[in-house]
Amino acid sequence: MARTPEGKRLTDAHKRAQIRLGALAAALTVENSKRLDVDDLDGTREAWLTTQAAIIEALRRRSEILAEDYLRAFWKAEGIKPSELAELDLKPAREVMAWVVPVIKTRKAKYAAGG
Amino acid sequence: MPRAVDQAKAATIGEAASQAQYEVLRAGREKVQQSAPRWRRVTDGNPCGFCAMVCSRGPAYRSADAAGQGRRYHGHCGCTVEPFYGDPKTWVPTPDEARFIQAYDAAWKPGIKTRDLSDDIGAWLAGNPAGSIEVRFGRTLDAADGSTKPLKGHGPGRPLTPDEYNNAPSSLTDYEYHYIADPDDRATAILQYNCDTEQWAKTAARNIKAGRDPFDGIDLEAPQEEGFLGDTLADAHLRGDRYTLTDLRADLEGTARKLVEWESKTEDLGTAYKGMNFDMDMSWDEVRALLDFRGLSYNSVASDLNTASLYAGRADRSRSVYVHFEDATGIRLDSVGGHASKTESLVTGDFEIVSTRIEPDGIGYGDVMIVNVRRTA
């Protein structure tokens, strides 16, 4: 919890920036879905997944940088001795999004069967 | 008509977009979580039961692993984390967080499973929207007759004991300002408790400054709008309660004179926020046309965006406007409880709009208008 007005301001600004980044990720994901042809999922999957993973990785890095900048500025504003910034070990975005095409296929089959 | 397969794709991509949002925000969250000594979850003001439950615990988490919550964030989750430094016992819940704690207390039962608990908390919050309940943190005020009255507000002070909480006044008119002996506290209460007294006192202060009669243009006995103004002290007077019109006039004028006195001792408020909401049927152009901060005086603001957002309302239910004041100056009010925000201040001076923009609220409800204002030179 921030103890100084500047700390509060930085925290609010960081929150807003992160929320915007999340909204951008969602919007780009919807936009990128145009690469995925529902009638040719196997043929279009690779191009979609490569771009989708790149979107997430790039924005993750941006999210990390925002957080690092925020922490350094926050510590300085609050007069706190800086800690060592943690190194993240997140699951690769490609793996994270791998479920999408199989799920579309399953649902497609379900709909075709009248389910 | 869309084909079923296209609907299957659209539904799945919707879920994928939600996950992408989560995965991106996760990087920033975990960076903060793992680098800060302790951390707490901060909600967007309208959380699910699970997030409210986690939020109610305050700065209880030393790391993502210790908290074990990293995998429990969900799509369309508006929560973020904030580092907390110092003794966690010094944590003072915000009004939102105090409400989540009440929800937790109401929902918790011995042996209840976490999922059931979070569901029950969500149901309790849905049935008790923000602003509809009292929160339990407040201070004790000395009454004119020498007795003391605990207040249920969320201002600085100690938590009330269960007995104090149960015996504390539960409605606005119960408070009666005669119970508040200190003139500063009484004036603050009048400025914070409800829209009528607040606006009347501010108008009276402007009248005094302009050399007019304090009650010029104020009709204390005008019919009140049903519901919204139903708890005003004027209503108490009209119902024949103990609080008389003479009492009301004396308190309003006393408050107005306090305001004028305090205005000579304004202080730097730094960045301040104000949440406003307008009718959903209005266009953004119509909203923009109503925004005029010239001649602004005694405008209630909060020092944190979260508090201001409570007054801006949800973007799918109103035209939500967030006003950012740069380098605000004004009067810092020390909350005496009730409906007040512990961060509330009154901005004074002339302000001009620097910019307006409309952007998604970031949590999926709709667009909000961001308005930046600054003091005129």
Short mmCIF file of C-alpha atoms in Angstrom, two decimals:
data_model
loop_
_atom_site.label_atom_id
_atom_site.label_comp_id
_atom_site.label_asym_id
_atom_site.label_seq_id
_atom_site.Cartn_x
_atom_site.Cartn_y
_atom_site.Cartn_z
CA MET A 1 0.00 0.00 0.00
CA ALA A 2 1.37 3.33 -0.97
CA ARG A 3 2.22 5.72 1.82
CA THR A 4 2.95 8.76 -0.33
CA PRO A 5 0.80 10.60 -2.87
CA GLU A 6 3.40 9.84 -5.51
CA GLY A 7 3.33 6.14 -4.61
CA LYS A 8 -0.44 6.14 -4.97
CA ARG A 9 -0.23 7.95 -8.26
CA LEU A 10 2.32 5.48 -9.59
CA THR A 11 0.22 2.54 -8.46
CA ASP A 12 -2.91 3.91 -10.13
CA ALA A 13 -1.02 4.67 -13.32
CA HIS A 14 0.49 1.20 -13.37
CA LYS A 15 -2.88 -0.43 -12.85
CA ARG A 16 -4.39 1.52 -15.71
CA ALA A 17 -1.50 0.77 -18.02
CA GLN A 18 -1.69 -2.96 -17.29
CA ILE A 19 -5.44 -3.03 -17.83
CA ARG A 20 -5.01 -1.33 -21.19
CA LEU A 21 -2.38 -3.88 -22.13
CA GLY A 22 -4.74 -6.73 -21.27
CA ALA A 23 -7.50 -5.17 -23.34
CA LEU A 24 -5.06 -4.82 -26.24
CA ALA A 25 -4.15 -8.51 -25.96
CA ALA A 26 -7.82 -9.48 -26.17
CA ALA A 27 -8.43 -7.20 -29.14
CA LEU A 28 -5.39 -8.46 -31.04
CA THR A 29 -6.43 -12.04 -30.36
CA VAL A 30 -9.83 -11.41 -31.92
CA GLU A 31 -8.17 -9.67 -34.87
CA ASN A 32 -5.67 -12.50 -35.35
CA SER A 33 -8.49 -15.05 -35.37
CA LYS A 34 -9.23 -13.92 -38.93
CA ARG A 35 -6.20 -16.01 -39.94
CA LEU A 36 -7.98 -19.11 -38.73
CA ASP A 37 -10.24 -20.60 -41.41
CA VAL A 38 -12.85 -22.74 -39.72
CA ASP A 39 -13.12 -24.81 -42.91
CA ASP A 40 -9.35 -25.37 -43.05
CA LEU A 41 -8.21 -25.48 -39.45
CA ASP A 42 -5.23 -27.76 -40.09
CA GLY A 43 -4.02 -25.62 -42.96
CA THR A 44 -4.30 -22.28 -41.14
CA ARG A 45 -3.45 -23.34 -37.59
CA GLU A 46 0.31 -22.78 -37.80
CA ALA A 47 0.14 -19.22 -39.13
CA TRP A 48 -2.48 -18.33 -36.52
CA LEU A 49 -0.61 -19.90 -33.61
CA THR A 50 2.73 -18.35 -34.56
CA THR A 51 1.21 -14.88 -34.65
CA GLN A 52 -0.88 -15.48 -31.54
CA ALA A 53 2.16 -16.60 -29.55
CA ALA A 54 4.13 -13.59 -30.80
CA ILE A 55 1.33 -11.24 -29.67
CA ILE A 56 1.29 -12.70 -26.18
CA GLU A 57 5.05 -12.86 -25.78
CA ALA A 58 5.51 -9.26 -26.93
CA LEU A 59 2.80 -7.94 -24.65
CA ARG A 60 4.05 -10.07 -21.75
CA ARG A 61 7.44 -8.43 -22.13
CA ARG A 62 5.77 -5.04 -22.21
CA SER A 63 3.79 -5.96 -19.09
CA GLU A 64 7.01 -6.98 -17.34
CA ILE A 65 8.74 -3.73 -18.30
CA LEU A 66 5.80 -1.73 -17.03
CA ALA A 67 5.94 -3.63 -13.75
CA GLU A 68 9.71 -3.17 -13.43
CA ASP A 69 9.47 0.56 -14.10
CA TYR A 70 6.61 0.80 -11.63
CA LEU A 71 8.46 -1.05 -8.89
CA ARG A 72 11.64 1.03 -9.25
CA ALA A 73 9.67 4.29 -9.26
CA PHE A 74 7.45 3.12 -6.41
CA TRP A 75 10.38 2.12 -4.22
CA LYS A 76 12.06 5.44 -4.90
CA ALA A 77 8.90 7.43 -4.16
CA GLU A 78 8.27 5.49 -0.97
CA GLY A 79 11.86 5.66 0.20
CA ILE A 80 12.21 1.89 0.22
CA LYS A 81 15.42 0.03 -0.39
CA PRO A 82 15.06 -1.60 -3.80
CA SER A 83 14.73 -5.36 -3.92
CA GLU A 84 16.12 -7.58 -6.63
CA LEU A 85 13.59 -7.89 -9.42
CA ALA A 86 12.37 -11.43 -9.90
CA GLU A 87 13.04 -13.35 -13.10
CA LEU A 88 9.86 -14.88 -14.45
CA ASP A 89 9.51 -18.38 -15.78
CA LEU A 90 6.21 -18.38 -17.60
CA LYS A 91 4.89 -21.17 -19.73
CA PRO A 92 5.59 -20.41 -23.43
CA ALA A 93 2.65 -18.65 -25.06
CA ARG A 94 2.59 -21.21 -27.87
CA GLU A 95 1.85 -23.96 -25.37
CA VAL A 96 -0.65 -21.82 -23.53
CA MET A 97 -2.76 -21.31 -26.64
CA ALA A 98 -2.40 -24.81 -28.05
CA TRP A 99 -5.89 -25.84 -26.89
CA VAL A 100 -7.76 -23.43 -29.13
CA VAL A 101 -7.87 -25.31 -32.45
CA PRO A 102 -8.65 -28.71 -30.89
CA VAL A 103 -11.55 -27.15 -29.01
CA ILE A 104 -12.92 -25.54 -32.16
CA LYS A 105 -12.68 -28.93 -33.88
CA THR A 106 -14.51 -30.63 -31.04
CA ARG A 107 -17.27 -28.06 -31.04
CA LYS A 108 -17.48 -28.16 -34.81
CA ALA A 109 -17.98 -31.92 -34.71
CA LYS A 110 -20.53 -31.54 -31.96
CA TYR A 111 -22.50 -29.00 -33.96
CA ALA A 112 -22.26 -31.17 -37.11
CA ALA A 113 -23.75 -34.04 -35.10
CA GLY A 114 -26.59 -31.77 -34.08
CA GLY A 115 -25.37 -31.50 -30.50
CA MET B 1 -27.58 -16.32 -40.18
CA PRO B 2 -24.15 -17.45 -38.93
CA ARG B 3 -23.23 -21.07 -39.45
CA ALA B 4 -22.93 -23.25 -36.39
CA VAL B 5 -19.23 -23.81 -37.09
CA ASP B 6 -18.65 -20.06 -37.18
CA GLN B 7 -20.41 -19.78 -33.85
CA ALA B 8 -18.16 -22.53 -32.50
CA LYS B 9 -15.13 -20.56 -33.63
CA ALA B 10 -16.44 -17.26 -32.25
CA ALA B 11 -17.17 -18.78 -28.85
CA THR B 12 -13.73 -20.36 -28.67
CA ILE B 13 -11.94 -17.22 -29.80
CA GLY B 14 -13.82 -15.30 -27.11
CA GLU B 15 -12.35 -17.65 -24.53
CA ALA B 16 -8.93 -17.40 -26.17
CA ALA B 17 -9.08 -13.59 -26.01
CA SER B 18 -9.89 -13.82 -22.33
CA GLN B 19 -6.95 -16.13 -21.76
CA ALA B 20 -4.62 -13.90 -23.78
CA GLN B 21 -5.61 -10.98 -21.56
CA TYR B 22 -4.91 -13.06 -18.47
CA GLU B 23 -1.58 -14.34 -19.77
CA VAL B 24 -0.32 -10.86 -20.60
CA LEU B 25 -1.36 -9.32 -17.29
CA ARG B 26 0.10 -12.30 -15.51
CA ALA B 27 3.62 -11.22 -16.51
CA GLY B 28 3.24 -7.88 -14.77
CA ARG B 29 1.43 -9.39 -11.81
CA GLU B 30 4.03 -12.00 -11.16
CA LYS B 31 6.85 -9.51 -11.57
CA VAL B 32 5.30 -7.38 -8.84
CA GLN B 33 4.27 -10.34 -6.72
CA GLN B 34 7.68 -11.96 -6.73
CA SER B 35 9.61 -8.73 -6.24
CA ALA B 36 7.56 -7.14 -3.46
CA PRO B 37 7.93 -8.08 0.20
CA ARG B 38 4.18 -8.58 0.61
CA TRP B 39 1.29 -8.08 -1.70
CA ARG B 40 -2.43 -7.78 -1.74
CA ARG B 41 -5.05 -8.13 -4.41
CA VAL B 42 -6.89 -5.03 -5.47
CA THR B 43 -10.15 -5.45 -7.32
CA ASP B 44 -11.76 -3.35 -10.02
CA GLY B 45 -14.57 -2.53 -7.59
CA ASN B 46 -16.94 -5.18 -8.85
CA PRO B 47 -15.21 -8.50 -8.26
CA CYS B 48 -16.47 -12.06 -8.34
CA GLY B 49 -16.93 -13.78 -4.98
CA PHE B 50 -13.56 -15.49 -5.19
CA CYS B 51 -11.62 -12.31 -5.90
CA ALA B 52 -13.54 -10.46 -3.17
CA MET B 53 -12.59 -13.24 -0.77
CA VAL B 54 -8.90 -12.99 -1.65
CA CYS B 55 -9.04 -9.21 -1.56
CA SER B 56 -10.63 -9.25 1.90
CA ARG B 57 -7.52 -10.88 3.31
CA GLY B 58 -5.44 -7.78 2.72
CA PRO B 59 -1.64 -7.93 2.45
CA ALA B 60 -1.46 -11.54 3.53
CA TYR B 61 0.75 -12.84 0.76
CA ARG B 62 4.52 -12.96 0.69
CA SER B 63 4.75 -14.38 -2.79
CA ALA B 64 2.67 -15.91 -5.50
CA ASP B 65 3.62 -19.37 -4.29
CA ALA B 66 2.80 -18.61 -0.67
CA ALA B 67 -0.52 -17.13 -1.68
CA GLY B 68 -1.21 -19.91 -4.12
CA GLN B 69 -3.51 -17.63 -6.05
CA GLY B 70 -1.54 -17.17 -9.22
CA ARG B 71 -3.49 -19.80 -11.08
CA ARG B 72 -6.82 -18.67 -9.76
CA TYR B 73 -7.06 -15.41 -11.61
CA HIS B 74 -9.57 -15.78 -14.39
CA GLY B 75 -10.53 -14.28 -17.72
CA HIS B 76 -12.09 -10.81 -17.59
CA CYS B 77 -10.66 -10.43 -14.12
CA GLY B 78 -10.06 -6.76 -13.35
CA CYS B 79 -7.87 -7.44 -10.33
CA THR B 80 -4.32 -6.27 -9.96
CA VAL B 81 -1.83 -6.56 -7.15
CA GLU B 82 -0.20 -3.90 -5.06
CA PRO B 83 2.89 -4.25 -2.95
CA PHE B 84 2.51 -3.56 0.73
CA TYR B 85 5.34 -2.47 2.95
CA GLY B 86 5.44 -2.44 6.69
CA ASP B 87 3.44 -4.28 9.32
CA PRO B 88 0.36 -5.93 7.74
CA LYS B 89 -1.53 -5.10 10.92
CA THR B 90 -1.36 -1.45 9.91
CA TRP B 91 -3.38 -2.19 6.79
CA VAL B 92 -6.57 -0.14 6.69
CA PRO B 93 -9.21 -1.56 4.33
CA THR B 94 -10.70 0.71 1.74
CA PRO B 95 -14.50 1.04 1.74
CA ASP B 96 -14.65 -1.65 -0.94
CA GLU B 97 -12.42 -3.97 1.03
CA ALA B 98 -14.40 -3.39 4.21
CA ARG B 99 -17.47 -4.49 2.29
CA PHE B 100 -15.70 -7.64 1.11
CA ILE B 101 -14.74 -8.41 4.71
CA GLN B 102 -18.38 -8.07 5.71
CA ALA B 103 -19.35 -10.39 2.87
CA TYR B 104 -16.75 -12.90 4.02
CA ASP B 105 -17.97 -12.73 7.63
CA ALA B 106 -21.57 -13.17 6.49
CA ALA B 107 -20.80 -16.13 4.25
CA TRP B 108 -18.25 -18.06 6.28
CA LYS B 109 -19.41 -21.18 8.11
CA PRO B 110 -17.36 -23.87 9.83
CA GLY B 111 -16.19 -26.44 7.33
CA ILE B 112 -17.39 -24.55 4.27
CA LYS B 113 -15.50 -25.36 1.06
CA THR B 114 -13.65 -22.55 -0.67
CA ARG B 115 -15.77 -22.76 -3.79
CA ASP B 116 -19.01 -22.57 -1.80
CA LEU B 117 -17.63 -19.75 0.27
CA SER B 118 -16.69 -17.69 -2.79
CA ASP B 119 -20.11 -18.39 -4.33
CA ASP B 120 -21.84 -17.25 -1.15
CA ILE B 121 -19.67 -14.13 -0.97
CA GLY B 122 -20.59 -13.33 -4.57
CA ALA B 123 -24.29 -13.76 -3.79
CA TRP B 124 -24.00 -11.58 -0.70
CA LEU B 125 -22.24 -8.83 -2.67
CA ALA B 126 -24.89 -8.98 -5.38
CA GLY B 127 -27.59 -8.52 -2.76
CA ASN B 128 -25.72 -5.75 -0.98
CA PRO B 129 -24.37 -3.38 -3.62
CA ALA B 130 -21.76 -0.77 -2.76
CA GLY B 131 -23.26 2.10 -0.85
CA SER B 132 -26.17 0.06 0.51
CA ILE B 133 -24.45 -1.00 3.70
CA GLU B 134 -22.54 0.47 6.56
CA VAL B 135 -18.95 -0.47 7.00
CA ARG B 136 -17.52 -1.20 10.36
CA PHE B 137 -14.49 1.02 10.72
CA GLY B 138 -14.85 4.36 12.34
CA ARG B 139 -14.13 6.54 15.27
CA THR B 140 -15.90 7.60 18.40
CA LEU B 141 -17.17 11.14 18.58
CA ASP B 142 -17.77 13.14 21.72
CA ALA B 143 -21.35 14.30 22.00
CA ALA B 144 -22.40 17.69 23.33
CA ASP B 145 -24.00 16.04 26.38
CA GLY B 146 -20.72 14.36 27.30
CA SER B 147 -21.59 10.91 25.99
CA THR B 148 -19.81 9.26 23.11
CA LYS B 149 -21.12 7.85 19.87
CA PRO B 150 -19.27 5.31 17.79
CA LEU B 151 -19.64 5.79 14.07
CA LYS B 152 -19.71 3.04 11.50
CA GLY B 153 -17.83 4.98 8.90
CA HIS B 154 -14.59 3.96 7.32
CA GLY B 155 -12.53 6.89 8.38
CA PRO B 156 -9.28 6.64 10.26
CA GLY B 157 -9.71 5.05 13.63
CA ARG B 158 -10.05 1.68 15.24
CA PRO B 159 -12.40 -1.12 14.24
CA LEU B 160 -15.55 -1.17 16.31
CA THR B 161 -16.15 -4.03 18.71
CA PRO B 162 -19.17 -6.22 17.89
CA ASP B 163 -21.18 -4.53 20.64
CA GLU B 164 -20.28 -1.08 19.46
CA TYR B 165 -21.10 -2.04 15.91
CA ASN B 166 -24.48 -3.41 16.87
CA ASN B 167 -25.33 -0.37 18.99
CA ALA B 168 -24.00 2.27 16.64
CA PRO B 169 -26.51 4.44 14.81
CA SER B 170 -27.70 2.65 11.73
CA SER B 171 -29.35 5.40 9.75
CA LEU B 172 -28.46 8.89 8.81
CA THR B 173 -31.02 10.60 10.99
CA ASP B 174 -29.93 8.50 13.96
CA TYR B 175 -26.62 10.30 13.88
CA GLU B 176 -28.08 13.72 14.54
CA TYR B 177 -25.35 16.23 14.53
CA HIS B 178 -26.03 17.16 18.13
CA TYR B 179 -24.06 14.04 18.90
CA ILE B 180 -21.02 15.66 17.34
CA ALA B 181 -19.66 18.23 19.72
CA ASP B 182 -16.58 19.29 17.81
CA PRO B 183 -17.53 22.01 15.29
CA ASP B 184 -14.98 20.81 12.75
CA ASP B 185 -16.24 17.22 12.98
CA ARG B 186 -19.83 18.35 12.71
CA ALA B 187 -19.13 20.43 9.62
CA THR B 188 -17.19 17.56 8.07
CA ALA B 189 -20.07 15.19 8.74
CA ILE B 190 -22.55 17.52 7.10
CA LEU B 191 -20.30 17.77 4.05
CA GLN B 192 -19.92 14.02 3.83
CA TYR B 193 -23.19 12.42 4.81
CA ASN B 194 -25.51 13.17 1.97
CA CYS B 195 -26.06 15.17 -1.15
CA ASP B 196 -28.60 17.64 0.21
CA THR B 197 -26.81 18.94 3.26
CA GLU B 198 -23.53 18.88 1.38
CA GLN B 199 -24.85 20.94 -1.51
CA TRP B 200 -26.77 23.34 0.70
CA ALA B 201 -23.71 23.99 2.86
CA LYS B 202 -21.55 24.61 -0.20
CA THR B 203 -24.14 26.98 -1.68
CA ALA B 204 -24.40 28.79 1.64
CA ALA B 205 -20.60 29.19 1.70
CA ARG B 206 -20.64 30.69 -1.79
CA ASN B 207 -23.40 33.04 -0.68
CA ILE B 208 -21.38 34.15 2.34
CA LYS B 209 -18.34 34.77 0.17
CA ALA B 210 -20.45 36.82 -2.21
CA GLY B 211 -21.92 38.88 0.63
CA ARG B 212 -25.40 37.41 0.21
CA ASP B 213 -27.69 35.88 2.79
CA PRO B 214 -26.38 32.35 3.50
CA PHE B 215 -29.71 30.80 2.49
CA ASP B 216 -30.20 32.80 -0.67
CA GLY B 217 -31.61 30.37 -3.28
CA ILE B 218 -31.90 27.49 -0.82
CA ASP B 219 -35.33 26.05 -0.09
CA LEU B 220 -34.97 23.73 2.86
CA GLU B 221 -38.57 22.64 2.73
CA ALA B 222 -38.87 21.96 -0.97
CA PRO B 223 -40.24 18.52 -1.80
CA GLN B 224 -37.45 16.00 -1.99
CA GLU B 225 -36.91 13.50 -4.73
CA GLU B 226 -38.17 10.17 -3.46
CA GLY B 227 -35.61 7.57 -2.54
CA PHE B 228 -32.34 9.24 -3.32
CA LEU B 229 -32.90 12.06 -0.87
CA GLY B 230 -35.16 10.14 1.45
CA ASP B 231 -32.84 10.19 4.43
CA THR B 232 -32.05 13.86 4.54
CA LEU B 233 -32.18 15.81 7.71
CA ALA B 234 -34.76 18.03 6.09
CA ASP B 235 -36.94 14.96 5.81
CA ALA B 236 -36.33 14.26 9.47
CA HIS B 237 -37.56 17.74 10.23
CA LEU B 238 -40.59 17.36 7.96
CA ARG B 239 -41.47 14.06 9.63
CA GLY B 240 -41.51 15.84 12.96
CA ASP B 241 -38.38 14.19 14.31
CA ARG B 242 -36.34 15.85 16.98
CA TYR B 243 -34.08 17.59 14.51
CA THR B 244 -35.75 20.93 13.86
CA LEU B 245 -35.50 23.32 10.97
CA THR B 246 -33.71 25.72 13.30
CA ASP B 247 -31.16 22.99 14.01
CA LEU B 248 -30.72 22.35 10.32
CA ARG B 249 -30.24 26.03 9.48
CA ALA B 250 -27.74 26.46 12.30
CA ASP B 251 -25.73 23.44 11.22
CA LEU B 252 -25.73 24.43 7.56
CA GLU B 253 -24.64 27.97 8.26
CA GLY B 254 -22.01 26.73 10.72
CA THR B 255 -20.69 24.37 8.08
CA ALA B 256 -20.67 27.09 5.43
CA ARG B 257 -18.65 29.38 7.68
CA LYS B 258 -16.24 26.52 8.39
CA LEU B 259 -15.81 26.03 4.65
CA VAL B 260 -14.97 29.68 4.14
CA GLU B 261 -12.54 29.49 7.05
CA TRP B 262 -10.91 26.31 5.73
CA GLU B 263 -10.59 27.74 2.25
CA SER B 264 -8.02 30.18 3.55
CA LYS B 265 -5.91 27.18 4.57
CA THR B 266 -5.98 25.08 1.43
CA GLU B 267 -3.21 22.59 0.84
CA ASP B 268 -1.64 20.78 -2.06
CA LEU B 269 -3.69 17.66 -2.85
CA GLY B 270 -1.46 16.37 -5.64
CA THR B 271 -3.30 14.26 -8.18
CA ALA B 272 -6.97 13.89 -7.35
CA TYR B 273 -9.79 11.96 -8.99
CA LYS B 274 -13.48 12.45 -9.33
CA GLY B 275 -15.92 9.87 -10.59
CA MET B 276 -19.09 11.10 -12.27
CA ASN B 277 -21.86 9.23 -13.95
CA PHE B 278 -24.48 10.38 -16.38
CA ASP B 279 -27.58 8.84 -17.84
CA MET B 280 -26.87 5.97 -20.23
CA ASP B 281 -29.25 7.50 -22.77
CA MET B 282 -27.01 10.51 -23.21
CA SER B 283 -24.47 10.67 -26.00
CA TRP B 284 -20.83 11.33 -25.19
CA ASP B 285 -21.20 14.73 -26.88
CA GLU B 286 -24.03 15.58 -24.52
CA VAL B 287 -21.96 14.46 -21.54
CA ARG B 288 -19.00 16.49 -22.72
CA ALA B 289 -21.19 19.58 -23.07
CA LEU B 290 -22.13 19.31 -19.39
CA LEU B 291 -18.54 19.19 -18.17
CA ASP B 292 -17.61 22.65 -17.05
CA PHE B 293 -15.08 23.09 -14.27
CA ARG B 294 -14.73 26.85 -14.51
CA GLY B 295 -15.50 28.52 -11.23
CA LEU B 296 -15.25 25.14 -9.58
CA SER B 297 -15.36 25.22 -5.84
CA TYR B 298 -15.71 22.64 -3.07
CA ASN B 299 -15.83 19.78 -5.52
CA SER B 300 -15.52 16.41 -3.78
CA VAL B 301 -12.59 14.37 -5.00
CA ALA B 302 -10.70 11.27 -3.91
CA SER B 303 -6.98 10.79 -3.81
CA ASP B 304 -7.21 7.33 -5.32
CA LEU B 305 -8.77 6.14 -8.51
CA ASN B 306 -10.49 3.17 -6.90
CA THR B 307 -12.61 5.35 -4.65
CA ALA B 308 -13.44 7.70 -7.50
CA SER B 309 -14.45 4.75 -9.63
CA LEU B 310 -17.20 3.91 -7.14
CA TYR B 311 -18.88 7.16 -8.05
CA ALA B 312 -18.28 6.76 -11.78
CA GLY B 313 -20.42 3.64 -11.88
CA ARG B 314 -20.18 0.67 -14.17
CA ALA B 315 -19.71 1.53 -17.82
CA ASP B 316 -22.57 -0.68 -18.96
CA ARG B 317 -25.02 1.12 -16.70
CA SER B 318 -24.02 4.74 -17.00
CA ARG B 319 -21.90 7.18 -18.94
CA SER B 320 -18.91 6.90 -16.65
CA VAL B 321 -16.54 9.83 -16.44
CA TYR B 322 -13.21 9.87 -14.63
CA VAL B 323 -11.87 13.35 -13.98
CA HIS B 324 -8.15 13.63 -13.23
CA PHE B 325 -7.13 16.80 -11.44
CA GLU B 326 -3.47 17.72 -11.83
CA ASP B 327 -1.82 19.53 -8.95
CA ALA B 328 -5.10 20.04 -7.17
CA THR B 329 -5.35 22.33 -4.18
CA GLY B 330 -8.13 22.27 -1.66
CA ILE B 331 -9.41 21.18 1.69
CA ARG B 332 -8.56 17.75 3.04
CA LEU B 333 -11.46 16.34 5.02
CA ASP B 334 -10.85 14.01 7.93
CA SER B 335 -13.60 11.47 7.59
CA VAL B 336 -15.97 11.09 10.48
CA GLY B 337 -17.51 7.99 9.06
CA GLY B 338 -20.80 7.23 7.45
CA HIS B 339 -20.80 7.51 3.72
CA ALA B 340 -17.59 9.45 3.51
CA SER B 341 -14.40 8.42 1.86
CA LYS B 342 -11.34 8.55 4.00
CA THR B 343 -9.56 10.08 1.04
CA GLU B 344 -12.17 12.70 0.35
CA SER B 345 -11.10 16.25 -0.25
CA LEU B 346 -12.74 19.37 -1.59
CA VAL B 347 -10.98 20.95 -4.53
CA THR B 348 -11.14 24.71 -4.67
CA GLY B 349 -10.19 27.12 -7.41
CA ASP B 350 -10.74 27.43 -11.15
CA PHE B 351 -10.01 24.50 -13.43
CA GLU B 352 -10.00 24.04 -17.16
CA ILE B 353 -10.33 20.92 -19.25
CA VAL B 354 -7.04 19.98 -20.87
CA SER B 355 -8.20 16.92 -22.76
CA THR B 356 -10.96 14.37 -22.99
CA ARG B 357 -10.83 10.92 -24.47
CA ILE B 358 -13.04 7.88 -24.58
CA GLU B 359 -11.53 4.47 -24.04
CA PRO B 360 -12.60 0.98 -23.00
CA ASP B 361 -12.79 0.59 -19.26
CA GLY B 362 -10.43 -2.35 -19.62
CA ILE B 363 -12.69 -4.80 -17.83
CA GLY B 364 -15.24 -5.36 -20.54
CA TYR B 365 -18.23 -3.31 -19.43
CA GLY B 366 -17.91 -0.56 -22.00
CA ASP B 367 -16.35 2.81 -22.69
CA VAL B 368 -15.51 5.49 -20.18
CA MET B 369 -14.54 9.10 -20.65
CA ILE B 370 -11.24 10.27 -19.20
CA VAL B 371 -11.10 14.00 -18.55
CA ASN B 372 -7.89 15.75 -17.58
CA VAL B 373 -8.25 19.12 -15.91
CA ARG B 374 -5.75 21.52 -14.44
CA ARG B 375 -5.81 24.75 -12.56
CA THR B 376 -6.06 27.83 -14.69
CA ALA B 377 -2.98 30.00 -14.54
#
